[in-house]
Every structure is written in C-alpha cells, then in structure tokens.
Amino acid sequence: PLNMGQQMLGLLMDMGAWLLLVWALLAFKGLTARYVQTMSACLGTDLLLSCIILPLQVYVVGQGLEPESGTLARLALLVALIWDILIKGRIYGASMQLGRLQANLLSITIWVIVLLLSNAFMPAPMPEQAPQNPAVEQVQPPSN
C-alpha cells in the first residue's frame, strides 16, 4: 500500500498537470486572461460533483469485489464521470472558443492524461493472492 506522502505527491502531480495543461492551451489560443475563470468553474463543478461521487465511492468500496454488488452505484459513478467530462467540455469550449465536439474531445483527452499520470504515480494496489500450499499435491489424472 502507498503511504500518505506518496498519495499526496500523486495528487499534486495530477492537479499540477491539469492546471498546466489548461493554462498552456489558453496561452496557445492567446486567452490567458480567462484562466482564473476557467479553473474556478472547473474546480467548482468538481466540488459539487464530489458531493455526489464520494458517498457512491464509499458504498462501492464497502461492497467488495463481487460483480453483482453495487451495480446501480457503479452505474451512477459512470454517469457522474460522463457528466463531469461533458461539463468540463462545456467550460473548455466557452473559455477557448471551441465547438462542442472539439471541447468534449479536449475534455476527454485531459481526463485520460490525468488518469495516466495518476496510474503512474499512484498504481492501484494489487489484490493479495492466496498463498500456495506446497504440501498439497496436485492430483494428475492417470494417463492411458
């Protein structure tokens, strides 16, 4: 398991990459004056969506790894993720003067980049495997 320092470093890397990507895109378009507005809108929507997502995540994690348990909660998490991507697409489109398709593709691209960075700095914990018992012999079927 990762310690708290590694998790905080990973979160800071994710947030820094996101802030830098948005700033670089706005600078490329010559619209850096819109940076504070853009990030305020994005962070505000993240805060509101976190109020919905956090209880769902706690519920899903508490259900375990059984595929049948928490299906509706997992579906709600997927809907919230898609909603978040579309909201950010709208924000990016308005701030960078992009069309809907371009803005949504940009939102998906930024989400994937941040997700990849997150996996690089905070890999998911591997499930523990049951220890192999060498004393138990494997029964081989008789060969004819």
PDB file of C-alpha atoms in Angstrom:
ATOM      1  CA  PRO A   1       0.000   0.000   0.000  1.00  0.00           C
ATOM      2  CA  LEU A   2       1.062   3.555  -0.675  1.00  0.00           C
ATOM      3  CA  ASN A   3       1.819   5.824   2.224  1.00  0.00           C
ATOM      4  CA  MET A   4       0.184   9.203   2.662  1.00  0.00           C
ATOM      5  CA  GLY A   5       3.210  11.076   1.282  1.00  0.00           C
ATOM      6  CA  GLN A   6       3.145   9.123  -1.979  1.00  0.00           C
ATOM      7  CA  GLN A   7      -0.592   9.670  -2.330  1.00  0.00           C
ATOM      8  CA  MET A   8      -0.261  13.416  -1.740  1.00  0.00           C
ATOM      9  CA  LEU A   9       2.597  13.622  -4.244  1.00  0.00           C
ATOM     10  CA  GLY A  10       0.477  11.802  -6.809  1.00  0.00           C
ATOM     11  CA  LEU A  11      -2.484  14.106  -6.215  1.00  0.00           C
ATOM     12  CA  LEU A  12      -0.258  17.179  -6.519  1.00  0.00           C
ATOM     13  CA  MET A  13       1.190  15.840  -9.776  1.00  0.00           C
ATOM     14  CA  ASP A  14      -2.309  15.243 -11.163  1.00  0.00           C
ATOM     15  CA  MET A  15      -3.560  18.671 -10.154  1.00  0.00           C
ATOM     16  CA  GLY A  16      -0.409  20.380 -11.412  1.00  0.00           C
ATOM     17  CA  ALA A  17      -0.605  18.614 -14.772  1.00  0.00           C
ATOM     18  CA  TRP A  18      -4.271  19.573 -15.158  1.00  0.00           C
ATOM     19  CA  LEU A  19      -3.629  23.228 -14.230  1.00  0.00           C
ATOM     20  CA  LEU A  20      -0.622  23.383 -16.552  1.00  0.00           C
ATOM     21  CA  LEU A  21      -2.437  21.758 -19.484  1.00  0.00           C
ATOM     22  CA  VAL A  22      -5.344  24.185 -19.286  1.00  0.00           C
ATOM     23  CA  TRP A  23      -3.011  27.170 -18.909  1.00  0.00           C
ATOM     24  CA  ALA A  24      -0.882  26.013 -21.873  1.00  0.00           C
ATOM     25  CA  LEU A  25      -3.946  25.609 -24.088  1.00  0.00           C
ATOM     26  CA  LEU A  26      -5.297  29.018 -23.118  1.00  0.00           C
ATOM     27  CA  ALA A  27      -1.854  30.559 -23.710  1.00  0.00           C
ATOM     28  CA  PHE A  28      -1.681  28.882 -27.133  1.00  0.00           C
ATOM     29  CA  LYS A  29      -5.032  30.436 -28.040  1.00  0.00           C
ATOM     30  CA  GLY A  30      -3.971  33.813 -26.576  1.00  0.00           C
ATOM     31  CA  LEU A  31      -6.687  33.685 -23.914  1.00  0.00           C
ATOM     32  CA  THR A  32      -4.696  33.532 -20.677  1.00  0.00           C
ATOM     33  CA  ALA A  33      -6.950  36.205 -19.159  1.00  0.00           C
ATOM     34  CA  ARG A  34      -9.665  33.521 -18.955  1.00  0.00           C
ATOM     35  CA  TYR A  35      -7.538  31.108 -16.914  1.00  0.00           C
ATOM     36  CA  VAL A  36      -8.873  32.062 -13.479  1.00  0.00           C
ATOM     37  CA  GLN A  37     -12.480  31.907 -14.684  1.00  0.00           C
ATOM     38  CA  THR A  38     -11.932  28.569 -16.378  1.00  0.00           C
ATOM     39  CA  MET A  39     -10.255  26.892 -13.431  1.00  0.00           C
ATOM     40  CA  SER A  40     -12.748  28.389 -10.962  1.00  0.00           C
ATOM     41  CA  ALA A  41     -15.602  26.889 -12.962  1.00  0.00           C
ATOM     42  CA  CYS A  42     -13.835  23.521 -13.273  1.00  0.00           C
ATOM     43  CA  LEU A  43     -12.899  23.319  -9.606  1.00  0.00           C
ATOM     44  CA  GLY A  44     -16.383  24.438  -8.564  1.00  0.00           C
ATOM     45  CA  THR A  45     -18.033  21.714 -10.603  1.00  0.00           C
ATOM     46  CA  ASP A  46     -15.540  19.187  -9.218  1.00  0.00           C
ATOM     47  CA  LEU A  47     -16.506  20.236  -5.706  1.00  0.00           C
ATOM     48  CA  LEU A  48     -20.218  19.849  -6.420  1.00  0.00           C
ATOM     49  CA  LEU A  49     -19.777  16.507  -8.160  1.00  0.00           C
ATOM     50  CA  SER A  50     -17.603  15.276  -5.289  1.00  0.00           C
ATOM     51  CA  CYS A  51     -20.627  15.659  -3.021  1.00  0.00           C
ATOM     52  CA  ILE A  52     -22.386  13.114  -5.257  1.00  0.00           C
ATOM     53  CA  ILE A  53     -19.437  10.849  -6.038  1.00  0.00           C
ATOM     54  CA  LEU A  54     -17.893  10.440  -2.578  1.00  0.00           C
ATOM     55  CA  PRO A  55     -20.854   8.631  -0.950  1.00  0.00           C
ATOM     56  CA  LEU A  56     -21.151   6.399  -4.017  1.00  0.00           C
ATOM     57  CA  GLN A  57     -17.456   5.502  -3.875  1.00  0.00           C
ATOM     58  CA  VAL A  58     -17.665   4.700  -0.168  1.00  0.00           C
ATOM     59  CA  TYR A  59     -20.644   2.439  -0.861  1.00  0.00           C
ATOM     60  CA  VAL A  60     -18.974   0.665  -3.808  1.00  0.00           C
ATOM     61  CA  VAL A  61     -15.720   0.095  -1.909  1.00  0.00           C
ATOM     62  CA  GLY A  62     -17.697  -1.278   1.037  1.00  0.00           C
ATOM     63  CA  GLN A  63     -19.470  -3.788  -1.208  1.00  0.00           C
ATOM     64  CA  GLY A  64     -16.315  -5.676  -2.124  1.00  0.00           C
ATOM     65  CA  LEU A  65     -15.315  -7.149  -5.451  1.00  0.00           C
ATOM     66  CA  GLU A  66     -18.414  -9.224  -6.187  1.00  0.00           C
ATOM     67  CA  PRO A  67     -19.687  -8.238  -9.634  1.00  0.00           C
ATOM     68  CA  GLU A  68     -23.356  -8.274  -8.607  1.00  0.00           C
ATOM     69  CA  SER A  69     -22.997  -5.993  -5.596  1.00  0.00           C
ATOM     70  CA  GLY A  70     -23.339  -2.256  -6.036  1.00  0.00           C
ATOM     71  CA  THR A  71     -24.250  -2.356  -9.720  1.00  0.00           C
ATOM     72  CA  LEU A  72     -26.540   0.672  -9.512  1.00  0.00           C
ATOM     73  CA  ALA A  73     -23.933   2.617  -7.544  1.00  0.00           C
ATOM     74  CA  ARG A  74     -21.301   1.777 -10.156  1.00  0.00           C
ATOM     75  CA  LEU A  75     -23.656   2.859 -12.907  1.00  0.00           C
ATOM     76  CA  ALA A  76     -24.276   6.125 -11.035  1.00  0.00           C
ATOM     77  CA  LEU A  77     -20.491   6.640 -10.788  1.00  0.00           C
ATOM     78  CA  LEU A  78     -20.172   6.129 -14.537  1.00  0.00           C
ATOM     79  CA  VAL A  79     -22.975   8.625 -15.194  1.00  0.00           C
ATOM     80  CA  ALA A  80     -21.292  11.142 -12.858  1.00  0.00           C
ATOM     81  CA  LEU A  81     -17.968  10.668 -14.682  1.00  0.00           C
ATOM     82  CA  ILE A  82     -19.575  11.245 -18.076  1.00  0.00           C
ATOM     83  CA  TRP A  83     -21.440  14.245 -16.689  1.00  0.00           C
ATOM     84  CA  ASP A  84     -18.162  15.670 -15.340  1.00  0.00           C
ATOM     85  CA  ILE A  85     -16.463  15.240 -18.717  1.00  0.00           C
ATOM     86  CA  LEU A  86     -19.352  16.945 -20.530  1.00  0.00           C
ATOM     87  CA  ILE A  87     -19.491  19.840 -18.045  1.00  0.00           C
ATOM     88  CA  LYS A  88     -15.757  20.419 -18.411  1.00  0.00           C
ATOM     89  CA  GLY A  89     -16.143  20.185 -22.172  1.00  0.00           C
ATOM     90  CA  ARG A  90     -18.690  22.993 -21.996  1.00  0.00           C
ATOM     91  CA  ILE A  91     -16.366  25.064 -19.796  1.00  0.00           C
ATOM     92  CA  TYR A  92     -13.372  24.496 -22.099  1.00  0.00           C
ATOM     93  CA  GLY A  93     -15.486  25.278 -25.154  1.00  0.00           C
ATOM     94  CA  ALA A  94     -16.698  28.574 -23.722  1.00  0.00           C
ATOM     95  CA  SER A  95     -13.273  29.651 -22.492  1.00  0.00           C
ATOM     96  CA  MET A  96     -11.254  28.600 -25.550  1.00  0.00           C
ATOM     97  CA  GLN A  97     -13.841  29.386 -28.231  1.00  0.00           C
ATOM     98  CA  LEU A  98     -14.145  25.762 -29.351  1.00  0.00           C
ATOM     99  CA  GLY A  99     -17.016  23.850 -30.878  1.00  0.00           C
ATOM    100  CA  ARG A 100     -18.868  21.214 -28.856  1.00  0.00           C
ATOM    101  CA  LEU A 101     -17.068  18.253 -30.386  1.00  0.00           C
ATOM    102  CA  GLN A 102     -13.617  19.811 -30.014  1.00  0.00           C
ATOM    103  CA  ALA A 103     -14.333  20.839 -26.431  1.00  0.00           C
ATOM    104  CA  ASN A 104     -15.625  17.401 -25.431  1.00  0.00           C
ATOM    105  CA  LEU A 105     -12.687  15.668 -27.110  1.00  0.00           C
ATOM    106  CA  LEU A 106     -10.344  18.054 -25.296  1.00  0.00           C
ATOM    107  CA  SER A 107     -12.081  17.252 -22.015  1.00  0.00           C
ATOM    108  CA  ILE A 108     -11.699  13.510 -22.629  1.00  0.00           C
ATOM    109  CA  THR A 109      -8.047  13.973 -23.607  1.00  0.00           C
ATOM    110  CA  ILE A 110      -7.227  15.949 -20.468  1.00  0.00           C
ATOM    111  CA  TRP A 111      -9.076  13.362 -18.356  1.00  0.00           C
ATOM    112  CA  VAL A 112      -7.084  10.499 -19.935  1.00  0.00           C
ATOM    113  CA  ILE A 113      -3.751  12.311 -19.456  1.00  0.00           C
ATOM    114  CA  VAL A 114      -4.507  12.982 -15.793  1.00  0.00           C
ATOM    115  CA  LEU A 115      -5.686   9.370 -15.359  1.00  0.00           C
ATOM    116  CA  LEU A 116      -2.455   8.040 -16.877  1.00  0.00           C
ATOM    117  CA  LEU A 117      -0.391  10.271 -14.599  1.00  0.00           C
ATOM    118  CA  SER A 118      -2.459   9.103 -11.660  1.00  0.00           C
ATOM    119  CA  ASN A 119      -1.771   5.462 -12.513  1.00  0.00           C
ATOM    120  CA  ALA A 120       1.934   6.198 -12.957  1.00  0.00           C
ATOM    121  CA  PHE A 121       2.332   7.858  -9.562  1.00  0.00           C
ATOM    122  CA  MET A 122      -0.367   6.026  -7.603  1.00  0.00           C
ATOM    123  CA  PRO A 123      -0.706   2.497  -9.007  1.00  0.00           C
ATOM    124  CA  ALA A 124      -3.735   0.552  -7.896  1.00  0.00           C
ATOM    125  CA  PRO A 125      -2.928  -1.912  -5.109  1.00  0.00           C
ATOM    126  CA  MET A 126      -2.649  -5.483  -6.281  1.00  0.00           C
ATOM    127  CA  PRO A 127      -5.102  -7.885  -4.655  1.00  0.00           C
ATOM    128  CA  GLU A 128      -3.401 -10.334  -2.367  1.00  0.00           C
ATOM    129  CA  GLN A 129      -3.217 -13.824  -3.750  1.00  0.00           C
ATOM    130  CA  ALA A 130      -3.921 -16.847  -1.635  1.00  0.00           C
ATOM    131  CA  PRO A 131      -0.640 -18.439  -0.564  1.00  0.00           C
ATOM    132  CA  GLN A 132       0.254 -21.604  -2.412  1.00  0.00           C
ATOM    133  CA  ASN A 133       0.494 -24.615  -0.147  1.00  0.00           C
ATOM    134  CA  PRO A 134       3.375 -26.794  -1.367  1.00  0.00           C
ATOM    135  CA  ALA A 135       2.270 -29.650   0.903  1.00  0.00           C
ATOM    136  CA  VAL A 136      -0.887 -30.158  -1.137  1.00  0.00           C
ATOM    137  CA  GLU A 137      -0.070 -32.248  -4.164  1.00  0.00           C
ATOM    138  CA  GLN A 138      -1.779 -31.700  -7.433  1.00  0.00           C
ATOM    139  CA  VAL A 139      -3.650 -34.822  -8.462  1.00  0.00           C
ATOM    140  CA  GLN A 140      -2.821 -35.738 -12.023  1.00  0.00           C
ATOM    141  CA  PRO A 141      -5.329 -37.805 -13.985  1.00  0.00           C
ATOM    142  CA  PRO A 142      -3.962 -41.210 -14.927  1.00  0.00           C
ATOM    143  CA  SER A 143      -2.570 -41.286 -18.426  1.00  0.00           C
ATOM    144  CA  ASN A 144      -3.696 -44.145 -20.640  1.00  0.00           C
TER     145      ASN A 144
END
